[in-house]
CSV table of C-alpha atoms and ligand atoms in Angstrom, one decimal:
chain,number,residue,atom,x,y,z
A,4,MET,CA,30.1,18.3,24.8
A,5,ASN,CA,27.1,19.3,27.6
A,6,PHE,CA,24.3,19.8,25.2
A,7,TYR,CA,21.0,18.3,26.7
A,8,SER,CA,20.0,19.8,30.2
A,9,ILE,CA,19.3,16.5,31.7
A,10,LYS,CA,21.7,13.5,32.1
A,11,ASP,CA,19.5,10.7,33.3
A,12,ALA,CA,17.8,8.8,30.3
A,13,ILE,CA,14.3,9.2,30.2
A,14,LYS,CA,12.0,7.2,31.7
A,15,TYR,CA,8.1,5.8,31.5
A,16,GLU,CA,6.1,7.9,34.4
A,17,GLY,CA,3.0,6.7,33.8
A,18,HIS,CA,-0.2,8.7,32.2
A,19,ASP,CA,-0.1,11.1,34.8
A,20,SER,CA,3.2,12.5,35.2
A,21,LYS,CA,3.8,16.1,34.8
A,22,ASN,CA,7.5,15.9,34.4
A,23,PRO,CA,8.2,17.5,31.0
A,24,LEU,CA,10.6,14.7,29.8
A,25,ALA,CA,9.0,11.5,30.9
A,26,PHE,CA,7.4,8.8,28.8
A,27,ARG,CA,3.5,8.6,29.5
A,28,TRP,CA,2.3,6.4,27.0
A,29,TYR,CA,5.8,4.6,25.6
A,30,ASN,CA,6.7,1.7,28.2
A,31,PRO,CA,9.4,0.1,26.4
A,32,ASP,CA,9.0,-3.3,28.2
A,33,GLN,CA,5.2,-3.2,28.1
A,34,LYS,CA,3.7,-5.9,26.0
A,35,VAL,CA,1.2,-5.2,23.4
A,36,LEU,CA,-0.6,-8.4,21.6
A,37,GLY,CA,2.3,-10.5,22.7
A,38,LYS,CA,5.5,-8.7,21.8
A,39,THR,CA,7.1,-5.8,23.8
A,40,MET,CA,6.6,-1.9,22.6
A,41,ARG,CA,10.1,-1.9,22.0
A,42,ASP,CA,10.1,-4.5,19.4
A,43,HIS,CA,6.9,-3.3,17.9
A,44,PHE,CA,8.4,0.4,17.1
A,45,ARG,CA,12.2,-0.2,16.8
A,46,PHE,CA,12.3,3.4,16.7
A,47,ALA,CA,15.6,5.0,15.1
A,48,VAL,CA,17.0,8.5,15.4
A,49,CYS,CA,18.0,10.2,12.0
A,50,TYR,CA,21.6,11.9,11.4
A,51,TRP,CA,20.5,14.1,9.1
A,52,HIS,CA,17.5,16.5,10.6
A,53,THR,CA,18.5,15.8,14.0
A,54,LEU,CA,22.6,16.6,14.0
A,55,CYS,CA,22.9,18.3,10.2
A,56,TRP,CA,20.2,20.5,9.7
A,57,PRO,CA,20.7,24.1,10.8
A,58,GLY,CA,17.4,25.4,10.6
A,59,LEU,CA,17.4,26.8,7.3
A,60,ASP,CA,14.2,27.2,4.9
A,61,PRO,CA,14.2,29.1,1.4
A,62,PHE,CA,14.3,32.6,3.3
A,63,GLY,CA,16.6,32.3,5.9
A,64,GLY,CA,19.7,30.4,7.2
A,65,ASP,CA,21.0,28.9,10.4
A,66,THR,CA,18.8,29.3,13.5
A,67,PHE,CA,20.0,26.7,15.4
A,68,MET,CA,23.5,27.9,16.0
A,69,ARG,CA,24.7,24.4,16.7
A,70,PRO,CA,28.3,24.5,18.2
A,71,TRP,CA,29.6,22.0,15.7
A,72,HIS,CA,28.2,23.6,12.5
A,73,HIS,CA,30.9,26.6,13.3
A,74,MET,CA,34.0,24.3,13.8
A,75,ALA,CA,37.2,25.0,12.0
A,76,ASP,CA,37.9,21.5,11.1
A,77,PRO,CA,35.0,19.4,9.9
A,78,MET,CA,36.7,15.9,11.2
A,79,GLU,CA,36.2,17.4,15.0
A,80,ALA,CA,32.9,18.7,14.0
A,81,ALA,CA,32.1,14.9,12.6
A,82,LYS,CA,33.4,13.4,16.1
A,83,VAL,CA,31.3,15.6,18.1
A,84,LYS,CA,28.4,15.0,16.4
A,85,ALA,CA,29.1,10.9,16.9
A,86,ASP,CA,29.4,11.7,20.3
A,87,LEU,CA,26.0,13.6,20.7
A,88,MET,CA,24.0,10.8,18.5
A,89,PHE,CA,24.6,8.1,20.9
A,90,GLU,CA,24.1,10.6,23.5
A,91,THR,CA,20.6,11.6,22.2
A,92,LEU,CA,19.9,7.5,21.8
A,93,ARG,CA,21.1,6.9,25.3
A,94,LEU,CA,18.8,9.6,26.5
A,95,LEU,CA,15.8,8.7,24.4
A,96,ASP,CA,16.2,5.0,25.3
A,97,ILE,CA,16.0,4.4,21.1
A,98,ASP,CA,18.1,1.4,19.9
A,99,PHE,CA,18.8,2.4,16.1
A,100,PHE,CA,20.0,5.1,14.3
A,101,CYS,CA,20.2,6.0,10.6
A,102,PHE,CA,22.6,8.3,8.7
A,103,HIS,CA,23.8,9.2,5.2
A,104,ASP,CA,27.4,8.8,4.3
A,105,LEU,CA,27.6,12.7,3.7
A,106,ASP,CA,25.6,13.3,7.3
A,107,ILE,CA,28.5,11.8,9.4
A,108,ALA,CA,31.8,13.0,7.3
A,109,PRO,CA,33.3,15.6,5.3
A,110,GLU,CA,33.5,15.3,1.6
A,111,GLY,CA,36.8,16.2,1.5
A,112,LYS,CA,38.4,17.2,-1.9
A,113,ASN,CA,37.6,13.9,-3.7
A,114,LEU,CA,35.8,10.5,-3.2
A,115,LYS,CA,38.7,8.9,-2.0
A,116,GLU,CA,39.1,11.4,0.8
A,117,PHE,CA,35.3,11.4,1.4
A,118,ASN,CA,35.2,7.2,1.9
A,119,ALA,CA,38.4,7.4,4.0
A,120,ASN,CA,36.9,10.1,6.2
A,121,VAL,CA,33.4,7.9,6.3
A,122,THR,CA,35.4,4.7,7.4
A,123,ALA,CA,37.2,6.6,9.9
A,124,ILE,CA,33.9,7.9,11.4
A,125,ALA,CA,32.3,4.3,10.8
A,126,LYS,CA,35.5,3.0,13.2
A,127,ILE,CA,34.1,5.5,15.8
A,128,PHE,CA,30.6,3.8,15.5
A,129,GLU,CA,32.1,0.8,15.8
A,130,LYS,CA,33.4,1.4,19.3
A,131,LYS,CA,30.4,3.2,20.4
A,132,MET,CA,27.8,0.3,19.0
A,133,ALA,CA,30.0,-2.3,20.8
A,134,GLN,CA,29.9,0.0,24.3
A,135,SER,CA,26.0,1.2,24.3
A,136,GLY,CA,24.5,-2.0,22.5
A,137,LYS,CA,22.6,0.8,20.2
A,138,LYS,CA,22.2,-0.8,16.4
A,139,LEU,CA,22.2,0.7,12.9
A,140,LEU,CA,18.7,0.1,11.3
A,141,TRP,CA,20.1,1.6,8.0
A,142,GLY,CA,22.6,3.6,5.9
A,143,THR,CA,22.4,5.4,2.8
A,144,ALA,CA,24.6,7.5,0.4
A,145,ASN,CA,23.3,11.3,-0.2
A,146,MET,CA,23.5,11.4,-4.3
A,147,PHE,CA,21.3,14.6,-4.1
A,148,SER,CA,23.2,17.6,-2.3
A,149,ASN,CA,26.6,18.0,-4.5
A,150,ARG,CA,25.8,20.2,-7.6
A,151,ARG,CA,27.2,17.2,-9.5
A,152,PHE,CA,24.0,15.2,-9.0
A,153,MET,CA,21.8,18.2,-10.0
A,154,ALA,CA,20.4,16.5,-13.0
A,155,GLY,CA,20.2,13.3,-11.2
A,156,ALA,CA,21.8,10.4,-9.6
A,157,ALA,CA,21.6,7.3,-11.6
A,158,THR,CA,19.2,8.8,-13.6
A,159,ASN,CA,21.5,11.5,-14.8
A,160,PRO,CA,22.2,12.1,-18.7
A,161,ASP,CA,26.0,11.8,-17.8
A,162,PRO,CA,27.1,8.3,-17.5
A,163,ASP,CA,30.1,9.2,-15.5
A,164,VAL,CA,27.7,10.5,-12.8
A,165,PHE,CA,26.1,7.1,-13.0
A,166,ALA,CA,29.6,5.2,-12.7
A,167,TYR,CA,30.4,8.0,-9.7
A,168,CYS,CA,26.9,6.8,-7.9
A,169,ALA,CA,28.2,3.0,-8.2
A,170,ALA,CA,31.2,3.9,-6.0
A,171,GLN,CA,29.6,5.7,-3.7
A,172,VAL,CA,26.9,3.1,-3.0
A,173,LYS,CA,29.4,0.5,-3.0
A,174,HIS,CA,31.5,1.8,0.0
A,175,CYS,CA,28.4,3.2,1.5
A,176,LEU,CA,26.7,-0.7,1.3
A,177,ASP,CA,30.5,-1.8,2.4
A,178,VAL,CA,30.6,0.2,5.6
A,179,THR,CA,26.7,-0.2,6.2
A,180,LYS,CA,27.4,-4.0,6.0
A,181,ASP,CA,30.5,-4.0,8.4
A,182,LEU,CA,28.6,-1.9,10.8
A,183,GLY,CA,25.8,-4.7,11.0
A,184,GLY,CA,23.0,-2.3,9.2
A,185,GLU,CA,19.8,-4.4,9.1
A,186,ASN,CA,19.0,-2.5,5.7
A,187,TYR,CA,20.2,-0.3,3.1
A,188,VAL,CA,18.1,2.8,2.1
A,189,MET,CA,18.0,3.9,-1.4
A,190,TRP,CA,16.0,7.2,-1.7
A,191,GLY,CA,16.2,8.7,-5.2
A,192,GLY,CA,16.6,12.1,-4.3
A,193,ARG,CA,17.0,13.6,-7.6
A,194,GLU,CA,15.9,10.9,-9.7
A,195,GLY,CA,13.7,12.6,-11.9
A,196,TYR,CA,12.8,15.6,-13.9
A,197,GLU,CA,12.5,19.3,-14.1
A,198,THR,CA,11.0,19.3,-17.5
A,199,LEU,CA,10.2,16.8,-20.2
A,200,ILE,CA,11.4,18.9,-23.1
A,201,ASN,CA,15.1,17.9,-22.1
A,202,THR,CA,14.5,14.5,-20.6
A,203,ASN,CA,14.7,11.0,-22.2
A,204,ILE,CA,12.2,9.3,-19.8
A,205,GLY,CA,12.9,5.8,-21.0
A,206,HIS,CA,16.4,5.8,-20.8
A,207,GLU,CA,16.3,7.2,-17.3
A,208,LEU,CA,14.2,4.6,-16.0
A,209,LYS,CA,16.4,2.2,-17.5
A,210,GLN,CA,19.2,3.8,-16.0
A,211,ALA,CA,17.3,3.5,-12.4
A,212,GLY,CA,16.5,-0.3,-13.1
A,213,ARG,CA,20.0,-1.3,-13.9
A,214,PHE,CA,21.5,0.5,-10.8
A,215,LEU,CA,19.3,-1.2,-8.5
A,216,SER,CA,20.0,-4.4,-10.2
A,217,LEU,CA,23.9,-3.8,-10.1
A,218,ALA,CA,23.1,-3.0,-6.1
A,219,VAL,CA,21.1,-6.1,-5.5
A,220,GLU,CA,23.7,-8.1,-7.2
A,221,TYR,CA,26.8,-6.5,-5.1
A,222,LYS,CA,24.7,-6.9,-1.7
A,223,HIS,CA,24.5,-10.7,-2.7
A,224,LYS,CA,28.1,-10.8,-3.2
A,225,ILE,CA,29.2,-9.3,-0.2
A,226,GLY,CA,26.6,-11.6,1.7
A,227,PHE,CA,24.3,-8.3,3.1
A,228,LYS,CA,21.8,-9.9,4.7
A,229,GLY,CA,19.3,-7.3,5.0
A,230,PRO,CA,16.7,-5.7,2.0
A,231,ILE,CA,17.7,-3.0,0.2
A,232,LEU,CA,14.7,-0.4,0.8
A,233,ILE,CA,13.6,2.2,-2.0
A,234,GLU,CA,11.8,5.5,-0.2
A,235,PRO,CA,8.9,6.4,-2.2
A,236,LYS,CA,8.2,10.1,-3.1
A,237,PRO,CA,6.3,11.5,-5.7
A,238,LYS,CA,8.0,15.5,-6.4
A,239,GLU,CA,10.2,17.5,-4.6
A,240,PRO,CA,12.9,18.5,-5.3
A,241,THR,CA,11.8,17.6,-8.9
A,242,VAL,CA,8.8,18.1,-10.6
A,243,HIS,CA,8.2,14.3,-11.0
A,244,GLN,CA,10.5,11.7,-9.1
A,245,TYR,CA,10.4,8.2,-10.5
A,246,ASP,CA,9.9,6.7,-7.2
A,247,PHE,CA,6.3,8.0,-6.9
A,248,ASP,CA,4.5,5.6,-4.6
A,249,VAL,CA,4.3,2.3,-3.8
A,250,ALA,CA,2.4,1.2,-6.7
A,251,SER,CA,4.8,2.6,-9.2
A,252,ILE,CA,8.0,1.2,-7.6
A,253,TYR,CA,6.4,-2.2,-7.5
A,254,GLY,CA,6.4,-1.8,-11.2
A,255,LEU,CA,10.0,-0.9,-11.6
A,256,LEU,CA,10.7,-4.0,-9.1
A,257,LYS,CA,8.5,-6.5,-11.3
A,258,SER,CA,10.0,-5.4,-14.7
A,259,TYR,CA,13.6,-6.0,-13.4
A,260,GLY,CA,12.8,-9.3,-11.3
A,261,LEU,CA,13.8,-7.2,-8.1
A,262,GLU,CA,10.5,-7.7,-6.0
A,263,ASN,CA,11.9,-10.6,-3.8
A,264,ASP,CA,15.3,-8.4,-3.1
A,265,VAL,CA,13.9,-5.3,-2.6
A,266,LYS,CA,11.3,-3.9,0.0
A,267,LEU,CA,9.9,-0.3,0.7
A,268,ASN,CA,10.8,2.5,3.3
A,269,ILE,CA,7.4,4.3,3.8
A,270,GLU,CA,7.2,7.9,4.9
A,271,GLN,CA,4.0,9.5,6.1
A,272,ASN,CA,4.7,12.8,4.2
A,273,HIS,CA,5.6,11.4,1.2
A,274,ALA,CA,2.2,9.8,1.2
A,275,ILE,CA,0.6,12.4,1.3
A,276,LEU,CA,2.6,14.3,-1.3
A,277,ALA,CA,1.4,11.3,-3.5
A,278,GLY,CA,-2.0,11.9,-2.7
A,279,HIS,CA,-2.5,8.9,-0.7
A,280,THR,CA,-2.5,8.3,3.3
A,281,PHE,CA,0.1,6.6,5.0
A,282,GLN,CA,-2.1,3.8,5.9
A,283,HIS,CA,-3.0,3.3,2.1
A,284,GLU,CA,0.8,3.2,1.3
A,285,ILE,CA,1.6,0.6,4.1
A,286,ALA,CA,-1.4,-1.7,3.3
A,287,LEU,CA,-0.6,-1.8,-0.3
A,288,ALA,CA,3.1,-2.6,0.4
A,289,ALA,CA,2.0,-5.4,2.5
A,290,ALA,CA,-0.7,-6.7,0.1
A,291,LEU,CA,2.3,-6.8,-2.3
A,292,GLY,CA,4.6,-8.3,-0.3
A,293,ILE,CA,7.3,-5.3,-0.2
A,294,PHE,CA,6.5,-3.8,3.0
A,295,GLY,CA,10.1,-3.4,4.8
A,296,SER,CA,10.1,-0.2,7.1
A,297,LEU,CA,9.0,3.1,8.1
A,298,ASP,CA,10.2,7.0,7.9
A,299,LEU,CA,7.9,8.4,10.9
A,300,ASN,CA,7.2,11.8,10.3
A,301,ARG,CA,4.0,14.5,9.6
A,302,GLY,CA,3.2,16.5,6.6
A,303,ASP,CA,1.1,19.5,6.8
A,304,TYR,CA,-2.2,19.4,4.6
A,305,LEU,CA,-1.8,23.0,4.1
A,306,LEU,CA,1.6,22.8,2.5
A,307,GLY,CA,2.5,20.8,-0.9
A,308,TRP,CA,6.3,20.4,0.5
A,309,ASP,CA,8.0,18.0,2.6
A,310,THR,CA,7.6,19.7,5.9
A,311,ASP,CA,8.8,16.4,8.3
A,312,GLN,CA,7.1,17.1,11.2
A,313,PHE,CA,7.2,15.0,14.2
A,314,ALA,CA,4.0,12.4,14.3
A,315,MET,CA,1.6,13.7,17.1
A,316,ASN,CA,-1.7,13.0,15.6
A,317,VAL,CA,-2.9,9.8,17.7
A,318,PRO,CA,-5.5,8.8,15.3
A,319,GLU,CA,-3.8,8.7,12.6
A,320,LEU,CA,-0.9,7.0,14.3
A,321,THR,CA,-3.4,4.2,15.1
A,322,LEU,CA,-4.6,3.9,11.8
A,323,MET,CA,-1.0,3.5,10.6
A,324,MET,CA,-0.4,1.0,13.4
A,325,LEU,CA,-3.5,-1.0,12.6
A,326,GLU,CA,-1.7,-1.4,9.1
A,327,VAL,CA,1.6,-2.0,10.5
A,328,ILE,CA,0.3,-4.9,12.7
A,329,ARG,CA,-1.9,-6.5,9.8
A,330,ALA,CA,1.2,-6.1,7.5
A,331,GLY,CA,2.7,-8.7,10.3
A,332,GLY,CA,5.0,-5.7,12.0
A,333,PHE,CA,8.5,-5.2,11.4
A,334,THR,CA,11.5,-7.9,10.7
A,335,THR,CA,14.4,-6.0,9.8
A,336,GLY,CA,12.5,-2.8,9.4
A,337,GLY,CA,11.4,-0.2,12.2
A,338,MET,CA,10.3,3.4,12.6
A,339,ASN,CA,13.1,6.1,11.8
A,340,PHE,CA,12.3,9.5,12.8
A,341,ASP,CA,12.8,11.1,9.7
A,342,ALA,CA,11.4,14.2,11.2
A,343,LYS,CA,12.7,17.7,12.1
A,344,ILE,CA,11.9,20.5,14.9
A,345,ARG,CA,10.4,23.5,13.5
A,346,ARG,CA,13.3,26.2,13.0
A,347,GLN,CA,11.9,28.4,16.1
A,348,SER,CA,12.5,25.5,18.1
A,349,ILE,CA,16.2,26.2,18.9
A,350,ASP,CA,16.4,24.9,22.2
A,351,PRO,CA,18.4,21.4,22.4
A,352,ASP,CA,16.2,20.1,24.6
A,353,ASP,CA,13.5,20.6,21.7
A,354,LEU,CA,14.9,17.7,20.1
A,355,LEU,CA,14.3,15.2,23.4
A,356,HIS,CA,10.7,16.7,23.7
A,357,ALA,CA,10.0,16.0,19.8
A,358,HIS,CA,10.9,12.6,19.8
A,359,ALA,CA,9.7,11.3,23.2
A,360,ALA,CA,6.1,13.2,22.5
A,361,SER,CA,6.3,11.5,19.1
A,362,MET,CA,7.0,8.1,20.9
A,363,ASP,CA,4.3,8.6,23.4
A,364,ALA,CA,1.9,9.6,20.8
A,365,THR,CA,2.9,6.3,18.7
A,366,ALA,CA,2.6,4.6,21.7
A,367,ARG,CA,-1.1,5.5,22.2
A,368,GLY,CA,-1.9,4.6,18.8
A,369,LEU,CA,-0.4,1.0,19.4
A,370,LEU,CA,-2.5,0.6,22.1
A,371,GLY,CA,-5.8,2.4,20.3
A,372,ALA,CA,-4.8,-0.5,17.4
A,373,ALA,CA,-4.4,-3.2,19.8
A,374,LYS,CA,-7.8,-2.6,21.4
A,375,ILE,CA,-9.4,-2.3,17.7
A,376,ILE,CA,-7.9,-5.6,17.3
A,377,GLU,CA,-9.0,-7.7,20.4
A,378,ASP,CA,-12.7,-5.9,20.3
A,379,GLY,CA,-12.4,-7.7,16.8
A,380,ARG,CA,-15.7,-5.9,15.7
A,381,LEU,CA,-14.0,-4.3,13.0
A,382,GLN,CA,-12.2,-7.6,11.3
A,383,ALA,CA,-15.3,-9.3,11.6
A,384,GLU,CA,-17.1,-6.9,9.6
A,385,VAL,CA,-14.3,-7.1,6.7
A,386,ASP,CA,-14.3,-10.9,7.0
A,387,LYS,CA,-17.9,-11.0,6.7
A,388,ARG,CA,-17.5,-8.6,3.4
A,389,TYR,CA,-15.5,-10.9,2.0
A,390,ALA,CA,-17.0,-14.4,3.3
A,391,LYS,CA,-18.8,-15.5,0.1
A,392,TRP,CA,-15.4,-15.9,-1.5
A,393,SER,CA,-14.5,-19.0,0.5
A,394,GLU,CA,-17.4,-21.2,-1.0
A,395,PRO,CA,-15.7,-23.3,-3.5
A,396,VAL,CA,-17.4,-22.2,-6.7
A,397,ASN,CA,-16.1,-18.7,-6.2
A,398,LYS,CA,-12.7,-19.4,-4.8
A,399,ALA,CA,-12.2,-21.3,-8.5
A,400,MET,CA,-12.9,-18.4,-10.4
A,401,LEU,CA,-9.6,-17.1,-9.0
A,402,GLU,CA,-7.7,-20.0,-9.8
A,403,LYS,CA,-6.1,-21.5,-12.9
A,404,GLY,CA,-8.8,-23.4,-15.3
A,405,ALA,CA,-11.4,-20.9,-14.8
A,406,ALA,CA,-12.6,-19.3,-18.2
A,407,LEU,CA,-15.0,-16.3,-18.6
A,408,GLU,CA,-17.3,-18.1,-20.8
A,409,ALA,CA,-17.7,-21.0,-18.0
A,410,ILE,CA,-18.4,-18.2,-15.5
A,411,ALA,CA,-20.7,-16.6,-17.7
A,412,ALA,CA,-22.7,-20.0,-18.4
A,413,ARG,CA,-22.9,-20.7,-14.6
A,414,VAL,CA,-24.6,-16.8,-14.2
A,415,HIS,CA,-27.3,-18.1,-16.6
A,416,LYS,CA,-27.7,-21.6,-15.4
A,417,ASP,CA,-28.2,-20.2,-11.6
A,418,ALA,CA,-29.4,-16.8,-12.8
A,419,ILE,CA,-27.5,-15.0,-10.4
A,420,GLU,CA,-28.5,-11.6,-9.3
A,421,PRO,CA,-26.2,-9.5,-7.0
A,422,GLN,CA,-27.6,-8.1,-4.2
A,423,PRO,CA,-26.2,-5.0,-2.7
A,424,LYS,CA,-25.1,-4.7,0.7
A,425,SER,CA,-24.2,-1.9,2.9
A,426,GLY,CA,-20.5,-0.8,3.2
A,427,ARG,CA,-21.4,0.4,7.1
A,428,GLN,CA,-18.8,2.9,6.7
A,429,GLU,CA,-20.3,5.3,9.5
A,430,TYR,CA,-21.1,2.4,11.8
A,431,LEU,CA,-17.6,1.3,11.4
A,432,GLU,CA,-16.0,4.7,12.0
A,433,ASN,CA,-18.1,5.1,15.5
A,434,LEU,CA,-17.2,1.7,16.3
A,435,LEU,CA,-13.3,3.2,15.8
A,436,ASN,CA,-14.4,6.2,18.0
A,437,GLN,CA,-16.0,3.9,20.5
A,438,VAL,CA,-12.9,2.1,21.0
B,3,XLS,C1,13.6,12.9,1.7
B,3,XLS,C2,13.6,11.7,2.4
B,3,XLS,C3,15.2,11.6,3.2
B,3,XLS,C4,15.3,10.0,3.4
B,3,XLS,C5,16.7,9.4,3.0
B,3,XLS,O1,12.8,13.4,1.7
B,3,XLS,O2,12.8,11.3,3.4
B,3,XLS,O3,15.6,12.1,4.3
B,3,XLS,O4,14.6,9.3,4.1
B,3,XLS,O5,17.2,9.7,2.0
B,4,NI,NI1,12.7,9.8,4.5
B,5,NI,NI1,10.9,13.4,3.5
């Protein structure tokens, strides 16, 4: 299918290029802090917003009128979408893609048919991946669209739904493994409640923890090497989602002993909905040892829902990249464009412009972050702020054997009087702007 207007892959043409479909900052082979841009980002195109979403909003339907949304045979449409995914990856020079089972194949009459459809499309992927070298960053099961999930998936009051989800996740995990997927994601689409008056929150949390444990056990059984990634989101579609933010997921993981098997897929827009910055969520996940992957997008600060716009804000992306580098970068993770073009952006090429522009913006963020790191002054200030903790007497307070009364005695003996020091925020903000 001739969908896009261009045939040749988008290339890096330098900062001054006037070609609308060129990279001006994203230069895949350019090394930054000893690693190519390609390896820093590990960009991925997502199936759902790119190929499945028809441009609807609560007040209106399909604006995109994509031909495959109007084909009689859903399996034929699925094949067209598969072709287009690989064409999109080629044109954007992006190495990875991500999908929900339901994005790639039609549901059919029952789970058996659905699984067979998913497997059939996965076979097509296998061939295309071998030919092109493109890779699967992660797969996931859609357990939120069908009406059977309206009261939740693993946290549904009906145990039949819990069991059904087990069957769906098992298949999707098998397929993800067969395709060499580097991670498996769980976004708890409807794992939350609309109202507490009909909800047993304790029971639902127990269901969530148990379901996750079952998936982790199965992952080990089949030798799936990558981590399971949970994607926090505080609200929408439900009033309260159990996977609220990084901190609350860490609590769940700790109480089920899963903190070594499960990591996080953090999304900018979800961070905002939780009242956090993207940087906060990344820094916290890194500090807790559960940083995994990113869903790169941008929320609208004036709206209270998940607008999933393409990330374009360079200063924000600079601070985000600073945290990614501080976290040690990605191992199995990457940056998935969980982002959709606006519903008025109806030209096929708008999809290319959106991705390429966001890749450029992220590259500028990386270059800025690298400059800040190489400059060294910011880190020197942070190190200076905590320097006294390296003195043995202070270090000892954090170790086993320290006792409150012994510390108290030392304060009296040495007449310790804390001396406040400036946090120098404005000086540091100016320093960031200079860089
Ligand atoms: C929705 C989520 C979803 C996940 C995958 O808000 O971001 O797109 O990334 O299920
Ligand atoms: Ni997401
Ligand atoms: Ni989202």
